[in-house]
mmCIF file of C-alpha atoms and ligand atoms in Angstrom:
data_model
loop_
_atom_site.group_PDB
_atom_site.id
_atom_site.type_symbol
_atom_site.label_atom_id
_atom_site.label_comp_id
_atom_site.label_asym_id
_atom_site.label_seq_id
_atom_site.Cartn_x
_atom_site.Cartn_y
_atom_site.Cartn_z
ATOM 1 C CA MET A 1 1.301 -21.141 -65.041
ATOM 2 C CA GLN A 2 -2.228 -19.989 -63.221
ATOM 3 C CA SER A 3 -5.079 -22.593 -63.591
ATOM 4 C CA PRO A 4 -8.027 -21.180 -65.467
ATOM 5 C CA HIS A 5 -10.717 -19.848 -63.426
ATOM 6 C CA LYS A 6 -13.793 -21.772 -63.708
ATOM 7 C CA ALA A 7 -17.324 -20.350 -64.402
ATOM 8 C CA GLY A 8 -20.197 -22.096 -64.039
ATOM 9 C CA PHE A 9 -23.119 -20.471 -65.957
ATOM 10 C CA VAL A 10 -26.596 -21.070 -64.744
ATOM 11 C CA SER A 11 -29.546 -20.191 -67.174
ATOM 12 C CA ILE A 12 -32.464 -18.292 -64.897
ATOM 13 C CA ILE A 13 -35.539 -19.316 -67.520
ATOM 14 C CA GLY A 14 -39.303 -19.078 -66.520
ATOM 15 C CA LYS A 15 -42.491 -17.815 -67.587
ATOM 16 C CA PRO A 16 -43.239 -13.738 -67.873
ATOM 17 C CA ASN A 17 -43.336 -12.480 -64.027
ATOM 18 C CA VAL A 18 -42.429 -15.693 -62.134
ATOM 19 C CA GLY A 19 -40.095 -13.421 -60.305
ATOM 20 C CA LYS A 20 -36.592 -14.203 -62.397
ATOM 21 C CA SER A 21 -35.326 -10.812 -62.074
ATOM 22 C CA SER A 22 -36.289 -10.944 -58.552
ATOM 23 C CA LEU A 23 -34.611 -14.102 -57.537
ATOM 24 C CA MET A 24 -31.323 -13.421 -59.305
ATOM 25 C CA ASN A 25 -31.001 -9.745 -57.824
ATOM 26 C CA LYS A 26 -31.275 -11.694 -54.478
ATOM 27 C CA LEU A 27 -28.621 -14.237 -55.011
ATOM 28 C CA VAL A 28 -26.569 -11.940 -56.519
ATOM 29 C CA GLY A 29 -27.111 -9.402 -53.528
ATOM 30 C CA GLU A 30 -27.752 -6.573 -55.853
ATOM 31 C CA ASN A 31 -30.399 -5.178 -57.733
ATOM 32 C CA LEU A 32 -29.246 -4.927 -61.041
ATOM 33 C CA SER A 33 -32.158 -6.461 -62.914
ATOM 34 C CA ILE A 34 -35.665 -4.401 -63.630
ATOM 35 C CA ILE A 35 -38.417 -5.886 -61.663
ATOM 36 C CA THR A 36 -41.686 -4.458 -62.214
ATOM 37 C CA ALA A 37 -45.819 -6.125 -61.419
ATOM 38 C CA LYS A 38 -45.532 -6.065 -65.339
ATOM 39 C CA ALA A 39 -45.020 -8.643 -67.465
ATOM 40 C CA GLN A 40 -42.032 -9.121 -70.036
ATOM 41 C CA THR A 41 -40.070 -5.902 -68.168
ATOM 42 C CA THR A 42 -36.920 -7.674 -68.942
ATOM 43 C CA ARG A 43 -36.057 -7.819 -72.610
ATOM 44 C CA HIS A 44 -32.361 -9.100 -72.808
ATOM 45 C CA ARG A 45 -30.253 -11.454 -70.796
ATOM 46 C CA ILE A 46 -28.421 -9.332 -68.101
ATOM 47 C CA MET A 47 -25.676 -10.986 -66.325
ATOM 48 C CA GLY A 48 -25.193 -11.412 -63.072
ATOM 49 C CA ILE A 49 -21.780 -12.927 -61.326
ATOM 50 C CA LEU A 50 -20.911 -13.970 -57.868
ATOM 51 C CA ASN A 51 -17.273 -14.807 -57.067
ATOM 52 C CA GLY A 52 -17.005 -17.934 -55.066
ATOM 53 C CA ASP A 53 -13.109 -19.254 -53.576
ATOM 54 C CA ASP A 54 -12.003 -21.097 -56.679
ATOM 55 C CA PHE A 55 -14.970 -20.773 -59.440
ATOM 56 C CA GLN A 56 -17.501 -17.908 -59.921
ATOM 57 C CA ILE A 57 -21.596 -18.230 -60.933
ATOM 58 C CA VAL A 58 -22.701 -16.928 -63.912
ATOM 59 C CA TYR A 59 -26.187 -16.278 -63.784
ATOM 60 C CA SER A 60 -28.164 -15.203 -67.022
ATOM 61 C CA ASP A 61 -31.372 -13.576 -66.242
ATOM 62 C CA THR A 62 -33.431 -13.862 -69.347
ATOM 63 C CA PRO A 63 -36.828 -12.518 -70.763
ATOM 64 C CA GLY A 64 -39.659 -14.612 -69.774
ATOM 65 C CA LEU A 65 -40.477 -17.931 -71.922
ATOM 66 C CA LEU A 66 -43.655 -16.961 -74.159
ATOM 67 C CA GLU A 67 -44.816 -18.065 -78.087
ATOM 68 C CA PRO A 68 -43.552 -15.016 -80.149
ATOM 69 C CA LYS A 69 -46.462 -12.518 -80.995
ATOM 70 C CA TYR A 70 -44.305 -9.918 -83.463
ATOM 71 C CA GLU A 71 -40.326 -9.141 -84.035
ATOM 72 C CA LEU A 72 -39.265 -7.690 -80.470
ATOM 73 C CA GLN A 73 -40.651 -11.027 -78.849
ATOM 74 C CA GLN A 74 -38.467 -12.937 -81.462
ATOM 75 C CA ALA A 75 -35.279 -11.133 -80.509
ATOM 76 C CA MET A 76 -36.595 -11.495 -76.582
ATOM 77 C CA MET A 77 -36.839 -15.719 -77.523
ATOM 78 C CA ASN A 78 -33.029 -15.242 -78.972
ATOM 79 C CA TYR A 79 -31.731 -14.021 -75.911
ATOM 80 C CA VAL A 80 -33.315 -16.883 -73.998
ATOM 81 C CA LYS A 81 -31.512 -19.321 -76.945
ATOM 82 C CA VAL A 82 -28.118 -18.162 -76.659
ATOM 83 C CA SER A 83 -28.469 -18.384 -72.642
ATOM 84 C CA LEU A 84 -29.384 -22.072 -72.238
ATOM 85 C CA GLU A 85 -27.084 -22.703 -74.852
ATOM 86 C CA ASP A 86 -24.076 -21.579 -72.747
ATOM 87 C CA ALA A 87 -26.184 -22.996 -69.909
ATOM 88 C CA ASP A 88 -24.308 -25.521 -67.560
ATOM 89 C CA LEU A 89 -27.250 -25.450 -65.502
ATOM 90 C CA ILE A 90 -31.093 -24.397 -65.618
ATOM 91 C CA LEU A 91 -32.788 -22.569 -62.584
ATOM 92 C CA LEU A 92 -36.779 -23.152 -63.500
ATOM 93 C CA ILE A 93 -38.798 -20.578 -61.726
ATOM 94 C CA VAL A 94 -42.365 -21.099 -61.873
ATOM 95 C CA GLU A 95 -44.639 -19.319 -59.693
ATOM 96 C CA LEU A 96 -46.701 -21.314 -56.564
ATOM 97 C CA GLY A 97 -49.698 -21.301 -58.582
ATOM 98 C CA GLU A 98 -48.053 -22.248 -62.012
ATOM 99 C CA LYS A 99 -49.743 -25.335 -63.561
ATOM 100 C CA PHE A 100 -47.264 -27.684 -65.672
ATOM 101 C CA ASP A 101 -47.453 -27.071 -69.260
ATOM 102 C CA GLU A 102 -45.879 -29.708 -71.952
ATOM 103 C CA GLN A 103 -45.404 -27.327 -74.920
ATOM 104 C CA HIS A 104 -43.372 -24.577 -72.304
ATOM 105 C CA LEU A 105 -41.330 -27.474 -70.531
ATOM 106 C CA GLN A 106 -39.925 -28.331 -74.655
ATOM 107 C CA ARG A 107 -38.909 -25.239 -75.309
ATOM 108 C CA PHE A 108 -36.007 -25.444 -72.730
ATOM 109 C CA GLN A 109 -35.637 -29.492 -72.698
ATOM 110 C CA LYS A 110 -34.153 -30.183 -76.037
ATOM 111 C CA PHE A 111 -31.240 -28.028 -74.562
ATOM 112 C CA LYS A 112 -30.776 -31.128 -72.219
ATOM 113 C CA LYS A 113 -29.482 -29.105 -69.313
ATOM 114 C CA PRO A 114 -29.739 -30.098 -65.868
ATOM 115 C CA ILE A 115 -32.499 -28.423 -64.330
ATOM 116 C CA VAL A 116 -32.627 -27.340 -60.634
ATOM 117 C CA LEU A 117 -36.670 -26.250 -60.039
ATOM 118 C CA LEU A 118 -37.055 -23.234 -57.982
ATOM 119 C CA ILE A 119 -41.455 -22.702 -56.948
ATOM 120 C CA ASN A 120 -41.175 -18.929 -56.065
ATOM 121 C CA LYS A 121 -43.687 -16.859 -54.186
ATOM 122 C CA ILE A 122 -44.027 -19.080 -51.307
ATOM 123 C CA ASP A 123 -44.872 -16.334 -49.115
ATOM 124 C CA LEU A 124 -48.318 -16.325 -50.768
ATOM 125 C CA GLY A 125 -48.509 -20.026 -49.801
ATOM 126 C CA LYS A 126 -51.264 -21.240 -47.587
ATOM 127 C CA GLY A 127 -51.315 -24.683 -45.657
ATOM 128 C CA SER A 128 -50.529 -27.065 -47.053
ATOM 129 C CA GLN A 129 -50.497 -25.993 -50.955
ATOM 130 C CA VAL A 130 -46.405 -25.643 -51.053
ATOM 131 C CA ASN A 131 -45.723 -29.134 -49.728
ATOM 132 C CA ASP A 132 -48.068 -30.112 -52.127
ATOM 133 C CA LYS A 133 -47.114 -28.177 -55.336
ATOM 134 C CA ILE A 134 -43.686 -30.251 -54.312
ATOM 135 C CA ALA A 135 -44.641 -33.244 -54.950
ATOM 136 C CA TYR A 136 -46.855 -31.816 -57.753
ATOM 137 C CA TRP A 137 -43.745 -30.950 -59.632
ATOM 138 C CA LYS A 138 -41.257 -33.865 -58.365
ATOM 139 C CA ASP A 139 -44.092 -36.436 -60.401
ATOM 140 C CA LEU A 140 -43.617 -33.963 -63.893
ATOM 141 C CA ILE A 141 -39.945 -33.322 -64.239
ATOM 142 C CA LYS A 142 -37.139 -34.923 -63.641
ATOM 143 C CA THR A 143 -34.767 -32.424 -61.543
ATOM 144 C CA GLU A 144 -31.673 -32.103 -59.771
ATOM 145 C CA ALA A 145 -33.383 -30.690 -57.294
ATOM 146 C CA ILE A 146 -36.661 -28.809 -56.344
ATOM 147 C CA ILE A 147 -36.287 -25.975 -53.840
ATOM 148 C CA PRO A 148 -39.790 -23.501 -52.639
ATOM 149 C CA VAL A 149 -38.395 -20.341 -52.232
ATOM 150 C CA SER A 150 -39.122 -16.602 -51.856
ATOM 151 C CA ALA A 151 -37.490 -13.762 -53.760
ATOM 152 C CA LYS A 152 -39.786 -11.323 -51.296
ATOM 153 C CA THR A 153 -38.341 -12.849 -47.861
ATOM 154 C CA GLY A 154 -35.409 -14.569 -49.542
ATOM 155 C CA GLU A 155 -36.619 -17.788 -47.893
ATOM 156 C CA ASN A 156 -34.495 -20.558 -49.184
ATOM 157 C CA LEU A 157 -32.192 -18.552 -50.618
ATOM 158 C CA GLU A 158 -28.922 -19.942 -48.674
ATOM 159 C CA GLN A 159 -30.403 -23.414 -49.842
ATOM 160 C CA VAL A 160 -30.669 -22.468 -53.773
ATOM 161 C CA LEU A 161 -26.922 -21.378 -53.387
ATOM 162 C CA THR A 162 -25.402 -24.347 -51.798
ATOM 163 C CA THR A 163 -27.104 -26.785 -54.115
ATOM 164 C CA ILE A 164 -25.667 -24.793 -57.187
ATOM 165 C CA LYS A 165 -22.371 -25.154 -55.599
ATOM 166 C CA LYS A 166 -23.082 -28.782 -54.403
ATOM 167 C CA TYR A 167 -23.942 -29.305 -58.337
ATOM 168 C CA PHE A 168 -20.717 -27.744 -59.421
ATOM 169 C CA SER A 169 -18.654 -28.905 -57.164
ATOM 170 C CA THR A 170 -19.690 -32.731 -58.155
ATOM 171 C CA THR A 171 -19.608 -31.739 -61.916
ATOM 172 C CA SER A 172 -16.967 -32.578 -63.462
ATOM 173 C CA LYS A 173 -14.741 -29.832 -63.419
ATOM 174 C CA LYS A 174 -14.009 -30.154 -67.230
ATOM 175 C CA SER A 175 -17.542 -30.018 -67.715
ATOM 176 C CA LEU A 176 -17.719 -26.109 -66.581
ATOM 177 C CA THR A 177 -16.431 -23.488 -68.943
ATOM 178 C CA ALA A 178 -12.635 -22.585 -68.282
ATOM 179 C CA ARG A 179 -11.957 -18.470 -68.377
ATOM 180 C CA LYS A 180 -8.308 -17.141 -68.019
HETATM 181 N N1 GTP B 1 -45.235 -12.231 -53.301
HETATM 182 C C1 GTP B 1 -44.499 -11.975 -53.931
HETATM 183 N N2 GTP B 1 -43.771 -11.444 -55.264
HETATM 184 C C2 GTP B 1 -43.168 -11.759 -55.938
HETATM 185 C C3 GTP B 1 -41.697 -12.638 -55.451
HETATM 186 N N3 GTP B 1 -40.475 -12.594 -56.830
HETATM 187 C C4 GTP B 1 -41.039 -11.680 -57.280
HETATM 188 N N4 GTP B 1 -42.258 -11.080 -57.394
HETATM 189 C C5 GTP B 1 -43.409 -10.463 -57.741
HETATM 190 O O1 GTP B 1 -43.338 -10.964 -59.107
HETATM 191 C C6 GTP B 1 -43.326 -9.635 -60.144
HETATM 192 C C7 GTP B 1 -42.719 -9.933 -61.166
HETATM 193 O O2 GTP B 1 -41.398 -9.467 -60.934
HETATM 194 P P1 GTP B 1 -40.092 -10.359 -61.575
HETATM 195 O O3 GTP B 1 -39.038 -10.468 -61.186
HETATM 196 O O4 GTP B 1 -40.007 -8.804 -62.348
HETATM 197 O O5 GTP B 1 -40.389 -10.722 -62.352
HETATM 198 P P2 GTP B 1 -39.554 -11.644 -64.108
HETATM 199 O O6 GTP B 1 -40.220 -13.141 -64.260
HETATM 200 O O7 GTP B 1 -38.348 -11.018 -64.131
HETATM 201 O O8 GTP B 1 -40.324 -10.944 -65.147
HETATM 202 P P3 GTP B 1 -40.010 -10.671 -66.401
HETATM 203 O O9 GTP B 1 -39.115 -9.915 -66.534
HETATM 204 O O10 GTP B 1 -40.919 -9.480 -67.008
HETATM 205 O O11 GTP B 1 -40.294 -11.992 -67.300
HETATM 206 C C8 GTP B 1 -43.218 -8.057 -59.353
HETATM 207 O O12 GTP B 1 -43.827 -7.639 -58.966
HETATM 208 C C9 GTP B 1 -42.274 -9.100 -58.301
HETATM 209 O O13 GTP B 1 -42.359 -7.735 -56.531
HETATM 210 C C10 GTP B 1 -42.098 -13.374 -54.644
HETATM 211 O O14 GTP B 1 -41.709 -14.123 -53.773
HETATM 212 N N5 GTP B 1 -43.250 -13.125 -53.925
HETATM 213 MG MG1 MG B 2 -37.695 -10.293 -65.516
#
């Protein structure tokens, strides 16, 4: 009998325009998600699948998290909710200059999923800014890892993949979603 294929579900979450779609495209290696300089470009949940040797990483790119002001935004936030419910792991994206926002954090912390924090757009960083930001977030959020990255240059994206794989291989396989 064939053993079920294990799929690790990774939900890519963050504020509008922080680079979620750019990161997913780079991590999956194809241009799946639409990227623009305009916030709220992603309006649906978009999946990207990366096949490993004995498992898959299923990324779910989501619309930027915000307080919904009209019906379309409410629907967009429902996509985020479904993605968070499915997730084995959250890839939380912040951009370099971003400040801690308690209300933002509460929107996904209530799902009680492990978080890997990516500080994106470090190609724009100057001096000690990147290291300062790592220390800043370390004090504020409980995470599995904090990785400074650039979706633009690809810096540290290998490390992101290694971290996700390591997380899934050390997590009890039972807790990952079994797919036939
Ligand atoms: N300099 C720099 N720009 C980046 C980087 N990653 C993304 N961007 C730019 O940031 C803007 C937003 O990128 P997206 O990937 O669309 O961001 P998003 O978070 O998916 O946006 P929404 O779907 O609208 O929430 C685009 O102009 C990207 O080119 C990066 O690492 N460095
Ligand atoms: Mg997007």
